mmCIF file of C-alpha atoms in Angstrom:
data_model
loop_
_atom_site.group_PDB
_atom_site.id
_atom_site.type_symbol
_atom_site.label_atom_id
_atom_site.label_comp_id
_atom_site.label_asym_id
_atom_site.label_seq_id
_atom_site.Cartn_x
_atom_site.Cartn_y
_atom_site.Cartn_z
ATOM 1 C CA ASN A 1 15.891 -17.680 16.669
ATOM 2 C CA ALA A 2 16.969 -17.304 13.062
ATOM 3 C CA GLY A 3 13.502 -16.182 11.896
ATOM 4 C CA VAL A 4 13.082 -16.862 8.180
ATOM 5 C CA THR A 5 16.071 -18.223 6.265
ATOM 6 C CA GLN A 6 16.454 -18.617 2.521
ATOM 7 C CA THR A 7 19.003 -20.408 0.375
ATOM 8 C CA PRO A 8 20.740 -19.638 -1.865
ATOM 9 C CA LYS A 9 21.332 -15.888 -1.580
ATOM 10 C CA PHE A 10 22.379 -15.539 -5.214
ATOM 11 C CA GLN A 11 21.915 -17.760 -8.253
ATOM 12 C CA VAL A 12 22.583 -17.504 -11.968
ATOM 13 C CA LEU A 13 20.778 -19.932 -14.271
ATOM 14 C CA LYS A 14 20.735 -20.514 -17.993
ATOM 15 C CA THR A 15 17.402 -20.573 -19.788
ATOM 16 C CA GLY A 16 15.785 -23.974 -19.391
ATOM 17 C CA GLN A 17 17.626 -24.970 -16.240
ATOM 18 C CA SER A 18 15.723 -25.898 -13.112
ATOM 19 C CA MET A 19 16.297 -25.077 -9.475
ATOM 20 C CA THR A 20 14.644 -25.068 -6.085
ATOM 21 C CA LEU A 21 14.674 -22.149 -3.679
ATOM 22 C CA GLN A 22 14.565 -23.220 -0.046
ATOM 23 C CA CYS A 23 12.840 -21.414 2.816
ATOM 24 C CA ALA A 24 12.557 -22.320 6.484
ATOM 25 C CA GLN A 25 11.103 -20.571 9.538
ATOM 26 C CA ASP A 26 11.544 -21.346 13.209
ATOM 27 C CA MET A 27 8.629 -19.294 14.586
ATOM 28 C CA ASN A 28 6.055 -22.112 14.437
ATOM 29 C CA HIS A 29 3.983 -20.125 11.918
ATOM 30 C CA ASN A 30 1.223 -21.804 9.960
ATOM 31 C CA SER A 31 1.235 -19.451 6.949
ATOM 32 C CA MET A 32 4.112 -19.143 4.537
ATOM 33 C CA TYR A 33 4.446 -17.127 1.298
ATOM 34 C CA TRP A 34 6.604 -16.769 -1.793
ATOM 35 C CA TYR A 35 6.893 -13.367 -3.487
ATOM 36 C CA ARG A 36 8.900 -11.980 -6.361
ATOM 37 C CA GLN A 37 10.055 -8.383 -6.597
ATOM 38 C CA ASP A 38 11.175 -6.870 -9.884
ATOM 39 C CA PRO A 39 13.309 -3.710 -9.908
ATOM 40 C CA GLY A 40 11.420 -0.643 -8.696
ATOM 41 C CA MET A 41 8.244 -2.599 -8.090
ATOM 42 C CA GLY A 42 6.234 -4.036 -5.245
ATOM 43 C CA LEU A 43 6.049 -7.643 -4.212
ATOM 44 C CA ARG A 44 3.854 -10.006 -6.157
ATOM 45 C CA LEU A 45 2.525 -13.150 -4.520
ATOM 46 C CA ILE A 46 3.504 -16.338 -6.326
ATOM 47 C CA TYR A 47 2.130 -19.018 -4.005
ATOM 48 C CA TYR A 48 1.179 -19.283 -0.384
ATOM 49 C CA SER A 49 0.481 -22.007 2.146
ATOM 50 C CA ALA A 50 -2.046 -21.408 4.892
ATOM 51 C CA SER A 51 -1.020 -24.539 6.765
ATOM 52 C CA GLU A 52 1.065 -27.666 6.430
ATOM 53 C CA GLY A 53 -0.218 -29.732 3.534
ATOM 54 C CA THR A 54 -2.032 -26.920 1.709
ATOM 55 C CA THR A 55 -0.876 -24.555 -1.030
ATOM 56 C CA ASP A 56 -2.706 -21.974 -3.142
ATOM 57 C CA LYS A 57 -1.886 -19.847 -6.148
ATOM 58 C CA GLY A 58 -1.187 -16.159 -5.810
ATOM 59 C CA GLU A 59 -1.073 -13.463 -8.498
ATOM 60 C CA VAL A 60 1.755 -14.853 -10.647
ATOM 61 C CA PRO A 61 1.993 -18.670 -10.267
ATOM 62 C CA ASN A 62 2.810 -19.604 -13.872
ATOM 63 C CA GLY A 63 6.225 -21.241 -14.251
ATOM 64 C CA TYR A 64 6.514 -22.121 -10.564
ATOM 65 C CA ASN A 65 5.667 -24.997 -8.263
ATOM 66 C CA VAL A 66 5.786 -25.169 -4.484
ATOM 67 C CA SER A 67 6.019 -27.771 -1.758
ATOM 68 C CA ARG A 68 5.107 -27.318 1.894
ATOM 69 C CA LEU A 69 7.409 -30.029 3.155
ATOM 70 C CA ASN A 70 6.444 -29.620 6.814
ATOM 71 C CA LYS A 71 5.430 -26.763 9.069
ATOM 72 C CA ARG A 72 8.920 -25.215 8.928
ATOM 73 C CA GLU A 73 9.790 -25.510 5.244
ATOM 74 C CA PHE A 74 8.258 -24.116 2.034
ATOM 75 C CA SER A 75 10.181 -24.532 -1.218
ATOM 76 C CA LEU A 76 9.741 -22.877 -4.615
ATOM 77 C CA ARG A 77 10.730 -24.697 -7.795
ATOM 78 C CA LEU A 78 11.429 -23.322 -11.256
ATOM 79 C CA GLU A 79 11.137 -26.258 -13.635
ATOM 80 C CA SER A 80 12.427 -24.500 -16.756
ATOM 81 C CA ALA A 81 13.827 -21.067 -16.002
ATOM 82 C CA ALA A 82 13.139 -18.157 -18.348
ATOM 83 C CA PRO A 83 14.735 -14.669 -18.467
ATOM 84 C CA SER A 84 11.361 -13.229 -17.355
ATOM 85 C CA GLN A 85 11.910 -14.985 -14.022
ATOM 86 C CA THR A 86 14.945 -12.856 -13.248
ATOM 87 C CA SER A 87 13.950 -11.252 -9.973
ATOM 88 C CA VAL A 88 14.472 -11.153 -6.236
ATOM 89 C CA TYR A 89 12.487 -13.848 -4.469
ATOM 90 C CA PHE A 90 11.314 -13.392 -0.891
ATOM 91 C CA CYS A 91 9.863 -15.989 1.410
ATOM 92 C CA ALA A 92 7.731 -14.873 4.359
ATOM 93 C CA SER A 93 5.783 -16.403 7.217
ATOM 94 C CA ARG A 94 3.051 -15.245 9.566
ATOM 95 C CA GLY A 95 1.163 -16.475 12.602
ATOM 96 C CA PRO A 96 -2.643 -16.464 12.991
ATOM 97 C CA LEU A 97 -4.229 -13.186 11.878
ATOM 98 C CA VAL A 98 -5.428 -10.962 14.698
ATOM 99 C CA VAL A 99 -8.640 -9.388 13.520
ATOM 100 C CA ARG A 100 -8.267 -5.940 14.947
ATOM 101 C CA TRP A 101 -4.938 -4.206 14.546
ATOM 102 C CA GLY A 102 -1.283 -3.920 15.325
ATOM 103 C CA VAL A 103 1.467 -6.312 16.158
ATOM 104 C CA GLY A 104 0.657 -9.926 15.455
ATOM 105 C CA ASN A 105 -0.342 -9.477 11.858
ATOM 106 C CA GLU A 106 3.086 -8.924 10.407
ATOM 107 C CA GLN A 107 4.719 -11.090 7.830
ATOM 108 C CA TYR A 108 8.359 -11.879 8.580
ATOM 109 C CA PHE A 109 10.509 -11.887 5.484
ATOM 110 C CA GLY A 110 13.664 -13.790 4.689
ATOM 111 C CA PRO A 111 16.707 -12.003 3.224
ATOM 112 C CA GLY A 112 15.804 -12.867 -0.362
ATOM 113 C CA THR A 113 17.331 -14.812 -3.247
ATOM 114 C CA ARG A 114 18.649 -12.792 -6.171
ATOM 115 C CA LEU A 115 18.082 -14.879 -9.288
ATOM 116 C CA THR A 116 19.368 -14.064 -12.758
ATOM 117 C CA VAL A 117 18.326 -16.142 -15.760
ATOM 118 C CA THR A 118 20.456 -15.635 -18.880
ATOM 119 C CA GLY B 1 -9.926 -7.189 -9.630
ATOM 120 C CA GLN B 2 -7.657 -5.803 -6.960
ATOM 121 C CA SER B 3 -5.552 -2.679 -7.159
ATOM 122 C CA LEU B 4 -3.652 -0.341 -4.900
ATOM 123 C CA GLU B 5 -2.414 3.153 -5.675
ATOM 124 C CA GLN B 6 0.283 5.057 -3.844
ATOM 125 C CA PRO B 7 2.598 7.876 -4.964
ATOM 126 C CA SER B 8 5.814 6.712 -6.571
ATOM 127 C CA GLU B 9 8.081 9.224 -4.828
ATOM 128 C CA VAL B 10 7.992 11.664 -1.928
ATOM 129 C CA THR B 11 10.758 14.012 -0.786
ATOM 130 C CA ALA B 12 10.909 15.699 2.620
ATOM 131 C CA VAL B 13 13.462 17.332 4.895
ATOM 132 C CA GLU B 14 14.872 15.978 8.104
ATOM 133 C CA GLY B 15 12.640 16.722 11.087
ATOM 134 C CA ALA B 16 9.528 17.217 8.971
ATOM 135 C CA ILE B 17 6.288 15.203 8.794
ATOM 136 C CA VAL B 18 5.312 13.263 5.679
ATOM 137 C CA GLN B 19 2.125 11.427 4.766
ATOM 138 C CA ILE B 20 2.034 8.574 2.238
ATOM 139 C CA ASN B 21 -1.432 7.839 0.910
ATOM 140 C CA CYS B 22 -2.816 4.533 -0.324
ATOM 141 C CA THR B 23 -6.124 3.892 -2.040
ATOM 142 C CA TYR B 24 -7.275 0.397 -2.806
ATOM 143 C CA GLN B 25 -9.916 -1.581 -4.627
ATOM 144 C CA THR B 26 -10.529 -5.133 -3.538
ATOM 145 C CA SER B 27 -13.210 -7.579 -2.572
ATOM 146 C CA GLY B 28 -13.059 -9.437 0.703
ATOM 147 C CA PHE B 29 -11.072 -6.672 2.429
ATOM 148 C CA TYR B 30 -9.619 -7.689 5.767
ATOM 149 C CA GLY B 31 -7.020 -5.067 6.617
ATOM 150 C CA LEU B 32 -4.266 -2.740 5.415
ATOM 151 C CA SER B 33 -0.600 -3.225 6.277
ATOM 152 C CA TRP B 34 2.460 -1.026 5.801
ATOM 153 C CA TYR B 35 6.009 -2.247 5.226
ATOM 154 C CA GLN B 36 9.356 -0.491 4.966
ATOM 155 C CA GLN B 37 12.156 -1.670 2.696
ATOM 156 C CA HIS B 38 15.667 -0.262 2.498
ATOM 157 C CA ASP B 39 17.683 -0.760 -0.676
ATOM 158 C CA GLY B 40 18.944 -4.334 -0.915
ATOM 159 C CA GLY B 41 17.005 -5.380 2.176
ATOM 160 C CA ALA B 42 13.885 -7.322 2.994
ATOM 161 C CA PRO B 43 10.548 -5.676 3.803
ATOM 162 C CA THR B 44 9.898 -5.094 7.501
ATOM 163 C CA PHE B 45 6.499 -4.631 9.068
ATOM 164 C CA LEU B 46 5.399 -1.215 10.307
ATOM 165 C CA SER B 47 1.674 -1.403 11.059
ATOM 166 C CA TYR B 48 -1.661 -3.059 10.376
ATOM 167 C CA ASN B 49 -5.182 -1.591 10.491
ATOM 168 C CA ALA B 50 -8.352 -3.638 10.252
ATOM 169 C CA LEU B 51 -10.667 -1.049 11.795
ATOM 170 C CA ASP B 52 -11.229 2.617 10.969
ATOM 171 C CA GLY B 53 -9.044 5.077 12.786
ATOM 172 C CA LEU B 54 -5.507 5.988 13.636
ATOM 173 C CA GLU B 55 -2.950 3.504 14.984
ATOM 174 C CA GLU B 56 0.154 5.078 16.514
ATOM 175 C CA THR B 57 3.502 3.372 17.009
ATOM 176 C CA GLY B 58 6.255 5.761 18.030
ATOM 177 C CA ARG B 59 7.114 8.145 15.178
ATOM 178 C CA PHE B 60 4.924 6.223 12.754
ATOM 179 C CA SER B 61 1.130 6.273 12.591
ATOM 180 C CA SER B 62 -1.254 4.561 10.201
ATOM 181 C CA PHE B 63 -4.829 5.482 9.363
ATOM 182 C CA LEU B 64 -7.631 3.553 7.700
ATOM 183 C CA SER B 65 -11.042 4.535 6.356
ATOM 184 C CA ARG B 66 -12.824 1.421 5.140
ATOM 185 C CA SER B 67 -15.747 3.402 3.687
ATOM 186 C CA ASP B 68 -13.339 5.445 1.524
ATOM 187 C CA SER B 69 -11.029 2.487 0.730
ATOM 188 C CA TYR B 70 -8.196 4.739 1.829
ATOM 189 C CA GLY B 71 -5.329 4.684 4.240
ATOM 190 C CA TYR B 72 -2.155 6.566 4.967
ATOM 191 C CA LEU B 73 1.147 6.222 6.745
ATOM 192 C CA LEU B 74 2.334 9.245 8.708
ATOM 193 C CA LEU B 75 6.010 9.590 9.540
ATOM 194 C CA GLN B 76 6.973 12.259 12.068
ATOM 195 C CA GLU B 77 10.329 13.761 13.037
ATOM 196 C CA LEU B 78 11.870 12.410 9.870
ATOM 197 C CA GLN B 79 15.405 11.059 10.079
ATOM 198 C CA MET B 80 17.852 10.299 7.309
ATOM 199 C CA LYS B 81 17.486 6.602 8.068
ATOM 200 C CA ASP B 82 13.812 6.820 7.081
ATOM 201 C CA SER B 83 14.890 7.094 3.432
ATOM 202 C CA ALA B 84 13.455 3.866 2.048
ATOM 203 C CA SER B 85 10.538 2.454 0.083
ATOM 204 C CA TYR B 86 7.173 2.142 1.809
ATOM 205 C CA PHE B 87 4.559 -0.343 0.661
ATOM 206 C CA CYS B 88 0.903 -0.548 1.529
ATOM 207 C CA ALA B 89 -0.567 -4.034 1.336
ATOM 208 C CA VAL B 90 -4.144 -5.214 1.387
ATOM 209 C CA GLU B 91 -5.040 -8.368 3.257
ATOM 210 C CA ALA B 92 -8.060 -9.863 1.501
ATOM 211 C CA MET B 93 -10.094 -13.035 1.511
ATOM 212 C CA THR B 94 -10.538 -13.576 -2.212
ATOM 213 C CA GLY B 95 -10.199 -17.113 -3.467
ATOM 214 C CA GLY B 96 -8.230 -17.786 -0.318
ATOM 215 C CA PHE B 97 -6.495 -15.393 2.033
ATOM 216 C CA LYS B 98 -4.022 -13.216 0.139
ATOM 217 C CA THR B 99 -1.761 -10.217 0.585
ATOM 218 C CA ILE B 100 -1.571 -7.781 -2.343
ATOM 219 C CA PHE B 101 1.206 -5.187 -2.247
ATOM 220 C CA GLY B 102 1.213 -1.748 -3.824
ATOM 221 C CA ALA B 103 4.082 -0.671 -6.065
ATOM 222 C CA GLY B 104 5.694 1.296 -3.253
ATOM 223 C CA THR B 105 6.539 4.904 -2.461
ATOM 224 C CA ARG B 106 10.169 5.909 -2.488
ATOM 225 C CA LEU B 107 10.845 8.392 0.342
ATOM 226 C CA PHE B 108 13.876 10.642 0.107
ATOM 227 C CA VAL B 109 14.812 12.498 3.286
ATOM 228 C CA LYS B 110 17.086 15.520 2.756
ATOM 229 C CA ALA B 111 19.267 17.216 5.320
#
């Protein structure tokens, strides 16, 4: 199993350009997430999808759109890139939440996409 | 609103024990997770607590007190490879089910 895969690994854009970040998981998870991580900071939730066909905004959705194409794939689109969107973008997935504790509640993260907007 | 607080940096020596605290404010609290991230890598899951008490997994343990909105990660028998950033994350049902990460604690392990 590959787990969570992301493409591309690196990308440089000029201000105003658009691009789509791809994410796929092979663990049959319902929930998928997009985060951004700025240098020296934690992860901030951009959008998430609790199941195929549904998406919801996270903390920092402005400037982004998402598509849950099917159960495996969740893409993130920047319509008009800005320098403030320079960041590392992580996709993650998770199975059904176990109420109590321990293994089963983890999010599995992809390797990240390092995006620079000039 | 939602907020999490954790120390920005902690330094400890190899073989020692270190505790990383996390306090949170959120509505719709579901549970507290901990993740480890090495430089240039992706976060990896360490533990999750939904109920009060201590959860032990090998050298790592995690504690939660829901009444105090407080948790901690305890790392024992520190090794050099434990040098990394550690994030606490609140799982909350607030306008949908969300995960909110803290800013992270950078752990430096010295020989």
